[in-house]
């Protein structure tokens, strides 16, 4: 072992002393009291609320026990709310909604960047001003002020004034029960991205659709119940018009709900060519005959070595939708429909084509939009529902069309079959 010189020892001592200062300084910065005891060393360090400097105790070491930590944080005293606010401010700037904190008098104490930008003000200059100066609205329309007045938070309330959106307010009380802060968060529906708007609209519409379906069922039930007690001409009206109209409305709602909230798929492994030739083929045969449509099949034999996982009924529904659209687009006496399958990378590409008049390029971008229809009695739900079903199968659905016809291209994942032993 080498002996350290006096100079070296001194240097080491100074370094250790500096390090100790650093630790002490760090502990001073902590706002809350705590105690840390190391029984092996026989030392403890403690920070008390009324003492800024940490206190070190030494005692007889007890080798059997190790260390122990003890915090006593009082959020009201140790972290004054102003400090929490300055900590939160830069984080809240990242939130794409308006977040404003006011005190019990409606004076702004925090305003995030999104709120300041949308109101066209400088976020630091509004601190200390009244909420009405920020919003430029009469007091009775300002939900934050209403919260102060009533001492009640507001949950998901729709606002329909100059700013359209959803407001939430929450109250932070002082220990004596008075209002410390009202926090308000405003989610503007004007600035949500288009896709989010669609999904939000979908959720709202699905809720409404449910509400409509229940009374429809009740009305239908009553009509059938009273049917036998009514004169003939009314029975006729019920059978020919009212019940079919109610059923049609119900069907539209069912389709719509399936897009907004699809049910569960009953998956099974199938051979796709067999499905197209047999299941689908049989389904299309009679309708094809009825409408003078010839269906051609062109199936890739390589696919015999692959499985596709599908919900058969759902997939049949997709092709039936496509087939009906083709028939409804038919302008000549006869029509040809071709269905082909191709192995393509790890997918099967199914092309469903007709030689109808095609889809005008001006509307082709909209055909998958819910309720888009060019037909007098169309619902505009066939294609969006079909695409939704394909997407639930982890596949994709596209369209190609010109004035010689229309092709829908569906791709679905395939799994290579294990060679049987
Ligand atoms: N094979 C096709 N040929 C021509 N136009 C089509 C074809 N398939 C769909 N379309 C167009 O797409 C629109 C939307 O179709 P869809 O979602 O099934 O609703 P709907 O059939 O109720 O109108 C149709 O109204 C039609 O304009
Ligand atoms: Mg349709």
Tab-separated table of C-alpha atoms and ligand atoms in Angstrom:
chain	number	residue	atom	x	y	z
A	1	UNK	CA	0.000	0.000	0.000
A	2	UNK	CA	1.382	3.411	-0.923
A	3	UNK	CA	1.426	6.055	1.773
A	4	UNK	CA	-0.292	9.328	0.775
A	5	UNK	CA	1.768	12.473	1.190
A	6	UNK	CA	0.490	15.302	3.382
A	7	UNK	CA	-0.272	17.379	0.270
A	8	UNK	CA	-2.242	14.536	-1.285
A	9	UNK	CA	-4.202	13.996	1.903
A	10	UNK	CA	-5.043	17.671	2.110
A	11	UNK	CA	-6.214	17.705	-1.485
A	12	UNK	CA	-8.456	14.740	-0.822
A	13	UNK	CA	-9.811	16.358	2.304
A	14	UNK	CA	-10.663	19.573	0.434
A	15	UNK	CA	-12.392	17.561	-2.280
A	16	UNK	CA	-14.480	15.658	0.278
A	17	UNK	CA	-15.336	18.879	2.090
A	18	UNK	CA	-16.560	20.362	-1.215
A	19	UNK	CA	-18.639	17.302	-1.939
A	20	UNK	CA	-20.220	17.526	1.508
A	21	UNK	CA	-21.101	21.189	0.867
A	22	UNK	CA	-22.797	20.123	-2.350
A	23	UNK	CA	-24.959	17.557	-0.553
A	24	UNK	CA	-25.855	20.015	2.164
A	25	UNK	CA	-26.764	22.635	-0.428
A	26	UNK	CA	-28.931	20.131	-2.250
A	27	UNK	CA	-30.777	19.136	0.917
A	28	UNK	CA	-31.358	22.802	1.712
A	29	UNK	CA	-33.180	23.135	-1.586
A	30	UNK	CA	-35.739	20.484	-0.677
A	31	UNK	CA	-38.961	22.052	0.504
A	32	UNK	CA	-40.207	19.285	2.700
A	33	UNK	CA	-38.990	17.852	6.010
A	34	UNK	CA	-37.555	14.370	6.122
A	35	UNK	CA	-35.260	12.117	8.137
A	36	UNK	CA	-32.748	9.614	6.843
A	37	UNK	CA	-31.136	7.228	9.347
A	38	UNK	CA	-28.251	4.879	8.617
A	39	UNK	CA	-28.063	2.432	11.550
A	40	UNK	CA	-24.919	0.743	10.265
A	41	UNK	CA	-22.988	4.008	10.144
A	42	UNK	CA	-24.646	5.333	13.275
A	43	UNK	CA	-25.532	8.593	11.492
A	44	UNK	CA	-28.768	10.349	10.679
A	45	UNK	CA	-29.575	13.413	8.649
A	46	UNK	CA	-32.705	15.351	9.302
A	47	UNK	CA	-34.358	18.357	7.787
A	48	UNK	CA	-36.950	20.209	9.828
A	49	UNK	CA	-39.550	22.607	8.493
A	50	UNK	CA	-38.356	25.534	10.620
A	51	UNK	CA	-34.621	24.816	9.979
A	52	UNK	CA	-33.247	25.450	6.504
A	53	UNK	CA	-29.985	23.611	7.313
A	54	UNK	CA	-29.887	19.836	7.512
A	55	UNK	CA	-28.985	18.479	10.979
A	56	UNK	CA	-26.626	15.528	11.304
A	57	UNK	CA	-26.746	13.274	14.404
A	58	UNK	CA	-24.376	10.506	15.316
A	59	UNK	CA	-25.252	7.618	17.614
A	60	UNK	CA	-23.965	4.182	18.487
A	61	UNK	CA	-24.126	2.097	15.327
A	62	UNK	CA	-26.442	-0.892	15.317
A	63	UNK	CA	-25.050	-3.302	12.725
A	64	UNK	CA	-28.226	-5.360	12.527
A	65	UNK	CA	-30.441	-2.689	10.975
A	66	UNK	CA	-29.748	-0.850	7.741
A	67	UNK	CA	-31.229	2.457	6.678
A	68	UNK	CA	-34.589	4.140	6.860
A	69	UNK	CA	-36.191	7.089	5.046
A	70	UNK	CA	-38.981	9.212	6.360
A	71	UNK	CA	-40.804	12.033	4.550
A	72	UNK	CA	-43.323	14.389	6.084
A	73	UNK	CA	-44.655	16.405	3.153
A	74	UNK	CA	-47.461	18.864	3.730
A	75	UNK	CA	-48.524	20.062	0.288
A	76	UNK	CA	-50.131	23.211	1.691
A	77	UNK	CA	-46.942	24.385	3.399
A	78	UNK	CA	-44.060	22.724	1.590
A	79	UNK	CA	-45.218	23.333	-1.959
A	80	UNK	CA	-46.988	26.679	-2.085
A	81	UNK	CA	-49.483	26.603	-4.934
A	82	UNK	CA	-47.652	29.396	-6.744
A	83	UNK	CA	-44.669	27.111	-6.947
A	84	UNK	CA	-46.770	24.240	-8.289
A	85	UNK	CA	-48.144	26.625	-10.892
A	86	UNK	CA	-44.748	27.722	-12.129
A	87	UNK	CA	-43.754	24.060	-12.328
A	88	UNK	CA	-46.899	23.177	-14.291
A	89	UNK	CA	-46.898	26.144	-16.677
A	90	UNK	CA	-44.351	24.846	-19.224
A	91	UNK	CA	-45.971	21.404	-19.149
A	92	UNK	CA	-49.455	22.793	-19.777
A	93	UNK	CA	-48.092	24.685	-22.771
A	94	UNK	CA	-47.861	21.358	-24.544
A	95	UNK	CA	-51.579	20.659	-24.145
A	96	UNK	CA	-53.633	21.578	-27.228
A	97	UNK	CA	-56.569	22.875	-25.149
A	98	UNK	CA	-57.132	26.135	-23.304
A	99	UNK	CA	-56.101	25.857	-19.669
A	100	UNK	CA	-56.521	28.857	-17.408
A	101	UNK	CA	-56.133	29.122	-13.626
A	102	UNK	CA	-57.829	31.975	-11.763
A	103	UNK	CA	-57.960	32.880	-8.090
A	104	UNK	CA	-61.151	33.376	-6.065
A	105	UNK	CA	-61.653	36.830	-7.609
A	106	UNK	CA	-61.367	35.687	-11.202
A	107	UNK	CA	-57.827	37.011	-11.586
A	108	UNK	CA	-55.692	34.912	-13.946
A	109	UNK	CA	-52.691	33.213	-12.331
A	110	UNK	CA	-51.787	30.832	-15.178
A	111	UNK	CA	-52.672	30.786	-18.859
A	112	UNK	CA	-51.260	28.158	-21.175
A	113	UNK	CA	-49.856	28.892	-24.607
A	114	UNK	CA	-52.792	27.483	-26.580
A	115	UNK	CA	-55.263	29.723	-24.747
A	116	UNK	CA	-53.080	32.810	-25.155
A	117	UNK	CA	-52.438	32.128	-28.850
A	118	UNK	CA	-56.090	31.532	-29.695
A	119	UNK	CA	-57.160	34.693	-27.864
A	120	UNK	CA	-54.384	36.616	-29.581
A	121	UNK	CA	-52.740	37.784	-26.349
A	122	UNK	CA	-49.312	37.497	-24.812
A	123	UNK	CA	-49.510	34.743	-22.188
A	124	UNK	CA	-47.391	36.593	-19.623
A	125	UNK	CA	-49.232	39.879	-19.966
A	126	UNK	CA	-52.620	38.356	-19.032
A	127	UNK	CA	-51.376	37.083	-15.676
A	128	UNK	CA	-52.905	39.363	-13.033
A	129	UNK	CA	-55.767	40.454	-15.312
A	130	UNK	CA	-59.411	39.478	-14.904
A	131	UNK	CA	-60.806	36.488	-16.798
A	132	UNK	CA	-63.249	38.742	-18.701
A	133	UNK	CA	-60.309	40.692	-20.135
A	134	UNK	CA	-59.012	37.483	-21.658
A	135	UNK	CA	-62.288	36.148	-23.042
A	136	UNK	CA	-63.929	39.479	-23.950
A	137	UNK	CA	-67.328	38.023	-23.086
A	138	UNK	CA	-70.035	39.195	-20.658
A	139	UNK	CA	-69.473	37.782	-17.156
A	140	UNK	CA	-72.596	35.614	-17.215
A	141	UNK	CA	-71.233	33.629	-20.174
A	142	UNK	CA	-67.908	32.884	-18.503
A	143	UNK	CA	-68.090	29.421	-16.928
A	144	UNK	CA	-65.025	30.054	-14.776
A	145	UNK	CA	-66.776	32.957	-13.086
A	146	UNK	CA	-69.925	30.889	-12.712
A	147	UNK	CA	-67.881	28.248	-10.915
A	148	UNK	CA	-66.572	30.866	-8.487
A	149	UNK	CA	-70.098	32.184	-7.920
A	150	UNK	CA	-71.722	28.797	-7.307
A	151	UNK	CA	-68.665	27.072	-5.797
A	152	UNK	CA	-69.522	24.061	-8.017
A	153	UNK	CA	-67.258	22.518	-10.661
A	154	UNK	CA	-68.585	22.104	-14.209
A	155	UNK	CA	-68.342	18.735	-15.939
A	156	UNK	CA	-68.145	18.431	-19.752
A	157	UNK	CA	-70.512	21.255	-20.534
A	158	UNK	CA	-70.976	22.240	-24.155
A	159	UNK	CA	-70.345	25.914	-24.887
A	160	UNK	CA	-72.067	27.403	-27.892
A	161	UNK	CA	-70.995	31.027	-28.008
A	162	UNK	CA	-68.206	32.581	-30.036
A	163	UNK	CA	-66.060	29.679	-28.894
A	164	UNK	CA	-67.554	26.275	-29.604
A	165	UNK	CA	-66.407	23.397	-27.471
A	166	UNK	CA	-66.497	21.579	-24.175
A	167	UNK	CA	-65.616	23.175	-20.857
A	168	UNK	CA	-64.588	21.645	-17.561
A	169	UNK	CA	-63.814	23.507	-14.358
A	170	UNK	CA	-62.372	22.252	-11.069
A	171	UNK	CA	-61.915	24.000	-7.744
A	172	UNK	CA	-58.936	23.920	-5.406
A	173	UNK	CA	-59.907	25.056	-1.929
A	174	UNK	CA	-57.867	26.712	0.790
A	175	UNK	CA	-57.732	24.923	4.159
A	176	UNK	CA	-60.432	27.368	5.375
A	177	UNK	CA	-62.787	26.340	2.546
A	178	UNK	CA	-62.445	29.485	0.449
A	179	UNK	CA	-61.488	29.187	-3.219
A	180	UNK	CA	-57.755	29.057	-3.883
A	181	UNK	CA	-57.997	28.450	-7.629
A	182	UNK	CA	-60.506	27.616	-10.285
A	183	UNK	CA	-58.905	25.594	-13.042
A	184	UNK	CA	-60.717	25.679	-16.341
A	185	UNK	CA	-60.000	23.556	-19.355
A	186	UNK	CA	-61.688	24.340	-22.623
A	187	UNK	CA	-61.540	21.884	-25.483
A	188	UNK	CA	-62.355	23.744	-28.664
A	189	UNK	CA	-64.098	21.605	-31.234
A	190	UNK	CA	-63.069	23.990	-33.994
A	191	UNK	CA	-59.446	23.143	-33.635
A	192	UNK	CA	-59.619	19.379	-33.258
A	193	UNK	CA	-58.110	17.598	-36.200
A	194	UNK	CA	-60.490	16.460	-38.894
A	195	UNK	CA	-60.126	12.782	-38.014
A	196	UNK	CA	-60.829	13.358	-34.336
A	197	UNK	CA	-63.856	15.406	-35.295
A	198	UNK	CA	-65.139	12.499	-37.352
A	199	UNK	CA	-64.685	10.000	-34.565
A	200	UNK	CA	-66.293	12.386	-32.098
A	201	UNK	CA	-69.197	12.928	-34.496
A	202	UNK	CA	-69.396	9.150	-34.884
A	203	UNK	CA	-69.631	8.618	-31.154
A	204	UNK	CA	-72.314	11.252	-30.750
A	205	UNK	CA	-74.270	9.903	-33.721
A	206	UNK	CA	-73.995	6.333	-32.435
A	207	UNK	CA	-75.487	7.494	-29.166
A	208	UNK	CA	-78.362	9.160	-30.964
A	209	UNK	CA	-78.891	6.137	-33.224
A	210	UNK	CA	-79.346	3.935	-30.161
A	211	UNK	CA	-81.888	6.346	-28.744
A	212	UNK	CA	-83.888	6.234	-31.973
A	213	UNK	CA	-83.837	2.484	-32.341
A	214	UNK	CA	-85.555	1.782	-29.037
A	215	UNK	CA	-88.713	3.841	-29.694
A	216	UNK	CA	-88.814	2.445	-33.248
A	217	UNK	CA	-89.019	-1.059	-31.855
A	218	UNK	CA	-91.766	0.017	-29.462
A	219	UNK	CA	-93.807	1.626	-32.238
A	220	UNK	CA	-93.425	-1.452	-34.433
A	221	UNK	CA	-94.561	-3.671	-31.575
A	222	UNK	CA	-97.687	-1.592	-30.943
A	223	UNK	CA	-98.562	-1.463	-34.651
A	224	UNK	CA	-98.496	-5.222	-34.820
A	225	UNK	CA	-100.454	-5.548	-31.622
A	226	UNK	CA	-103.305	-3.271	-32.775
A	227	UNK	CA	-103.234	-4.508	-36.356
A	228	UNK	CA	-105.935	-7.147	-35.873
A	229	UNK	CA	-108.327	-4.705	-34.243
A	230	UNK	CA	-108.178	-2.148	-37.049
A	231	UNK	CA	-110.167	-1.722	-40.281
A	232	UNK	CA	-108.797	-3.280	-43.438
A	233	UNK	CA	-107.498	-0.169	-45.178
A	234	UNK	CA	-105.435	0.730	-42.118
A	235	UNK	CA	-104.082	-2.816	-41.870
A	236	UNK	CA	-103.024	-2.425	-45.459
A	237	UNK	CA	-101.248	0.834	-44.669
A	238	UNK	CA	-99.490	-0.806	-41.747
A	239	UNK	CA	-98.332	-3.811	-43.760
A	240	UNK	CA	-97.396	-2.033	-46.970
A	241	UNK	CA	-95.976	1.221	-45.674
A	242	UNK	CA	-95.496	1.644	-41.949
A	243	UNK	CA	-93.812	-1.624	-41.006
A	244	UNK	CA	-91.519	-1.670	-44.093
A	245	UNK	CA	-90.542	1.952	-43.440
A	246	UNK	CA	-89.794	1.190	-39.800
A	247	UNK	CA	-87.770	-1.852	-40.844
A	248	UNK	CA	-85.844	0.199	-43.342
A	249	UNK	CA	-85.078	2.847	-40.732
A	250	UNK	CA	-83.974	0.116	-38.371
A	251	UNK	CA	-81.712	-1.398	-41.025
A	252	UNK	CA	-80.052	1.950	-41.685
A	253	UNK	CA	-79.436	2.418	-37.984
A	254	UNK	CA	-78.031	-1.112	-37.667
A	255	UNK	CA	-75.623	-0.496	-40.562
A	256	UNK	CA	-74.625	2.809	-39.105
A	257	UNK	CA	-74.051	1.393	-35.640
A	258	UNK	CA	-71.929	-1.344	-37.180
A	259	UNK	CA	-69.634	1.296	-38.612
A	260	UNK	CA	-69.490	3.349	-35.447
A	261	UNK	CA	-69.301	0.414	-33.038
A	262	UNK	CA	-68.580	-2.849	-34.847
A	263	UNK	CA	-69.556	-6.092	-33.167
A	264	UNK	CA	-67.166	-8.913	-32.530
A	265	UNK	CA	-65.882	-11.009	-35.431
A	266	UNK	CA	-66.271	-14.784	-35.443
A	267	UNK	CA	-62.999	-15.708	-37.077
A	268	UNK	CA	-62.259	-18.989	-38.808
A	269	UNK	CA	-59.425	-20.164	-41.026
A	270	UNK	CA	-60.582	-20.759	-44.578
A	271	UNK	CA	-59.263	-21.371	-48.065
A	272	UNK	CA	-60.074	-18.116	-49.829
A	273	UNK	CA	-60.668	-19.575	-53.322
A	274	UNK	CA	-63.090	-22.093	-51.900
A	275	UNK	CA	-64.891	-19.297	-50.071
A	276	UNK	CA	-65.164	-17.208	-53.263
A	277	UNK	CA	-66.222	-20.117	-55.475
A	278	UNK	CA	-68.607	-21.857	-53.078
A	279	UNK	CA	-69.968	-19.590	-50.350
A	280	UNK	CA	-69.963	-16.374	-52.350
A	281	UNK	CA	-70.697	-18.081	-55.679
A	282	UNK	CA	-73.893	-19.648	-54.399
A	283	UNK	CA	-75.006	-16.418	-52.789
A	284	UNK	CA	-74.525	-14.415	-56.008
A	285	UNK	CA	-75.898	-16.997	-58.443
A	286	UNK	CA	-79.615	-16.313	-58.160
A	287	UNK	CA	-79.271	-12.528	-58.008
A	288	UNK	CA	-76.937	-12.604	-61.017
A	289	UNK	CA	-79.443	-14.610	-63.003
A	290	UNK	CA	-82.246	-12.288	-62.045
A	291	UNK	CA	-80.358	-9.178	-63.222
A	292	UNK	CA	-78.672	-10.553	-66.326
A	293	UNK	CA	-75.214	-10.434	-64.802
A	294	UNK	CA	-72.489	-12.952	-65.669
A	295	UNK	CA	-69.951	-13.591	-62.934
A	296	UNK	CA	-66.435	-14.731	-63.950
A	297	UNK	CA	-63.952	-16.245	-61.504
A	298	UNK	CA	-60.178	-16.133	-61.914
A	299	UNK	CA	-58.567	-17.672	-58.848
A	300	UNK	CA	-54.865	-18.086	-58.093
A	301	UNK	CA	-54.165	-21.776	-57.380
A	302	UNK	CA	-51.073	-20.913	-55.313
A	303	UNK	CA	-53.495	-19.773	-52.628
A	304	UNK	CA	-54.346	-23.415	-51.897
A	305	UNK	CA	-51.265	-23.430	-49.638
A	306	UNK	CA	-52.506	-20.509	-47.587
A	307	UNK	CA	-55.138	-19.874	-44.936
A	308	UNK	CA	-57.039	-16.657	-44.519
A	309	UNK	CA	-58.677	-15.815	-41.192
A	310	UNK	CA	-62.076	-14.262	-41.693
A	311	UNK	CA	-65.574	-13.909	-40.359
A	312	UNK	CA	-67.415	-15.559	-43.260
A	313	UNK	CA	-70.740	-13.767	-42.806
A	314	UNK	CA	-69.095	-10.373	-42.549
A	315	UNK	CA	-67.031	-10.959	-45.680
A	316	UNK	CA	-70.086	-12.203	-47.566
A	317	UNK	CA	-71.795	-8.972	-46.573
A	318	UNK	CA	-68.914	-6.976	-48.096
A	319	UNK	CA	-69.138	-8.744	-51.457
A	320	UNK	CA	-72.914	-8.585	-51.452
A	321	UNK	CA	-72.670	-4.799	-50.964
A	322	UNK	CA	-70.272	-4.555	-53.898
A	323	UNK	CA	-72.454	-6.765	-56.053
A	324	UNK	CA	-75.588	-4.737	-55.290
A	325	UNK	CA	-73.755	-1.506	-56.110
A	326	UNK	CA	-72.727	-2.983	-59.458
A	327	UNK	CA	-76.278	-4.017	-60.248
A	328	UNK	CA	-77.585	-0.616	-59.213
A	329	UNK	CA	-75.031	1.079	-61.483
A	330	UNK	CA	-75.958	-1.105	-64.470
A	331	UNK	CA	-77.126	0.947	-67.479
A	332	UNK	CA	-76.941	-1.682	-70.226
A	333	UNK	CA	-78.999	-4.836	-70.577
A	334	UNK	CA	-76.273	-7.163	-69.378
A	335	UNK	CA	-73.264	-6.795	-67.153
A	336	UNK	CA	-70.038	-8.675	-66.472
A	337	UNK	CA	-68.624	-9.000	-63.010
A	338	UNK	CA	-65.242	-10.619	-62.441
A	339	UNK	CA	-63.785	-11.758	-59.167
A	340	UNK	CA	-60.092	-12.610	-59.073
A	341	UNK	CA	-57.671	-13.650	-56.350
A	342	UNK	CA	-53.878	-13.302	-56.411
A	343	UNK	CA	-51.192	-14.146	-53.894
A	344	UNK	CA	-49.252	-10.918	-53.426
A	345	UNK	CA	-46.421	-10.752	-50.846
A	346	UNK	CA	-48.096	-11.903	-47.646
A	347	UNK	CA	-51.575	-10.972	-48.732
A	348	UNK	CA	-54.322	-12.103	-51.012
A	349	UNK	CA	-55.469	-9.422	-53.419
A	350	UNK	CA	-59.118	-9.841	-54.340
A	351	UNK	CA	-60.348	-7.746	-57.233
A	352	UNK	CA	-64.065	-7.270	-57.698
A	353	UNK	CA	-64.751	-5.575	-61.042
A	354	UNK	CA	-67.798	-4.642	-63.065
A	355	UNK	CA	-68.069	-3.216	-66.591
A	356	UNK	CA	-70.641	-0.621	-65.593
A	357	UNK	CA	-70.493	3.129	-66.279
A	358	UNK	CA	-67.835	3.802	-63.604
A	359	UNK	CA	-67.704	6.383	-60.827
A	360	UNK	CA	-67.196	10.022	-61.876
A	361	UNK	CA	-63.785	11.282	-60.731
A	362	UNK	CA	-65.483	14.179	-58.945
A	363	UNK	CA	-67.181	11.882	-56.456
A	364	UNK	CA	-64.793	8.954	-56.220
A	365	UNK	CA	-63.032	10.418	-53.176
A	366	UNK	CA	-66.310	10.470	-51.265
A	367	UNK	CA	-67.779	7.040	-51.882
A	368	UNK	CA	-66.412	5.682	-48.584
A	369	UNK	CA	-67.893	8.575	-46.572
A	370	UNK	CA	-70.842	7.526	-44.408
A	371	UNK	CA	-74.166	8.691	-45.931
A	372	UNK	CA	-72.630	9.600	-49.277
A	373	UNK	CA	-74.978	8.312	-51.960
A	374	UNK	CA	-75.943	9.291	-55.480
A	375	UNK	CA	-79.081	7.163	-55.329
A	376	UNK	CA	-82.505	8.454	-54.469
A	377	UNK	CA	-83.108	5.733	-51.904
A	378	UNK	CA	-79.465	4.962	-51.111
A	379	UNK	CA	-78.221	5.042	-47.529
A	380	UNK	CA	-74.577	5.648	-48.393
A	381	UNK	CA	-73.570	3.108	-45.770
A	382	UNK	CA	-72.672	0.089	-47.926
A	383	UNK	CA	-69.112	1.063	-48.770
A	384	UNK	CA	-68.064	2.593	-45.447
A	385	UNK	CA	-69.402	-0.474	-43.670
A	386	UNK	CA	-67.583	-2.769	-46.102
A	387	UNK	CA	-64.303	-0.935	-45.645
A	388	UNK	CA	-64.742	-1.028	-41.868
A	389	UNK	CA	-65.229	-4.803	-41.999
A	390	UNK	CA	-62.104	-5.238	-44.149
A	391	UNK	CA	-60.088	-3.046	-41.788
A	392	UNK	CA	-61.262	-5.153	-38.853
A	393	UNK	CA	-59.740	-8.087	-40.758
A	394	UNK	CA	-56.439	-6.132	-40.825
A	395	UNK	CA	-56.876	-5.600	-44.541
A	396	UNK	CA	-57.415	-2.685	-46.890
A	397	UNK	CA	-59.988	-1.729	-49.495
A	398	UNK	CA	-59.474	0.612	-52.454
A	399	UNK	CA	-61.327	1.597	-55.570
A	400	UNK	CA	-60.246	2.124	-59.166
A	401	UNK	CA	-62.739	3.364	-61.693
A	402	UNK	CA	-63.020	4.796	-65.185
A	403	UNK	CA	-65.828	4.919	-67.716
A	404	UNK	CA	-65.287	1.260	-68.650
A	405	UNK	CA	-66.057	0.006	-65.172
A	406	UNK	CA	-65.223	-0.093	-61.518
A	407	UNK	CA	-62.873	-2.326	-59.501
A	408	UNK	CA	-62.766	-2.689	-55.755
A	409	UNK	CA	-59.446	-4.094	-54.555
A	410	UNK	CA	-59.421	-5.855	-51.226
A	411	UNK	CA	-56.228	-7.073	-49.607
A	412	UNK	CA	-56.258	-9.487	-46.685
A	413	UNK	CA	-53.348	-11.077	-44.803
A	414	UNK	CA	-52.668	-14.768	-45.503
A	415	UNK	CA	-50.906	-17.423	-43.397
A	416	UNK	CA	-48.847	-20.159	-45.048
A	417	UNK	CA	-50.175	-23.600	-44.200
A	418	UNK	CA	-47.900	-25.898	-42.190
A	419	UNK	CA	-47.078	-28.969	-44.326
A	420	UNK	CA	-49.054	-31.871	-42.867
A	421	UNK	CA	-46.940	-34.806	-41.564
B	1	LIG	N1	-69.877	-0.343	-58.859
B	1	LIG	C1	-70.204	0.952	-58.829
B	1	LIG	N2	-70.384	1.658	-59.971
B	1	LIG	C2	-70.707	2.953	-59.957
B	1	LIG	N3	-70.869	3.685	-58.816
B	1	LIG	C3	-70.707	3.067	-57.646
B	1	LIG	C4	-70.358	1.672	-57.571
B	1	LIG	N4	-70.241	1.342	-56.268
B	1	LIG	C5	-70.514	2.447	-55.559
B	1	LIG	N5	-70.792	3.499	-56.355
B	1	LIG	C6	-71.098	4.881	-55.916
B	1	LIG	O1	-70.769	4.986	-54.552
B	1	LIG	C7	-71.887	5.474	-53.808
B	1	LIG	C8	-71.861	4.925	-52.389
B	1	LIG	O2	-72.136	3.551	-52.348
B	1	LIG	P1	-72.683	2.880	-51.028
B	1	LIG	O3	-71.810	3.290	-49.904
B	1	LIG	O4	-72.851	1.441	-51.266
B	1	LIG	O5	-74.071	3.606	-50.798
B	1	LIG	P2	-75.432	3.430	-51.612
B	1	LIG	O6	-75.330	2.185	-52.426
B	1	LIG	O7	-76.479	3.356	-50.554
B	1	LIG	O8	-75.557	4.667	-52.437
B	1	LIG	C9	-73.081	5.077	-54.612
B	1	LIG	O9	-74.188	5.917	-54.375
B	1	LIG	C10	-72.554	5.241	-56.055
B	1	LIG	O10	-72.613	6.582	-56.462
B	2	LIG	MG1	-74.676	0.359	-51.751
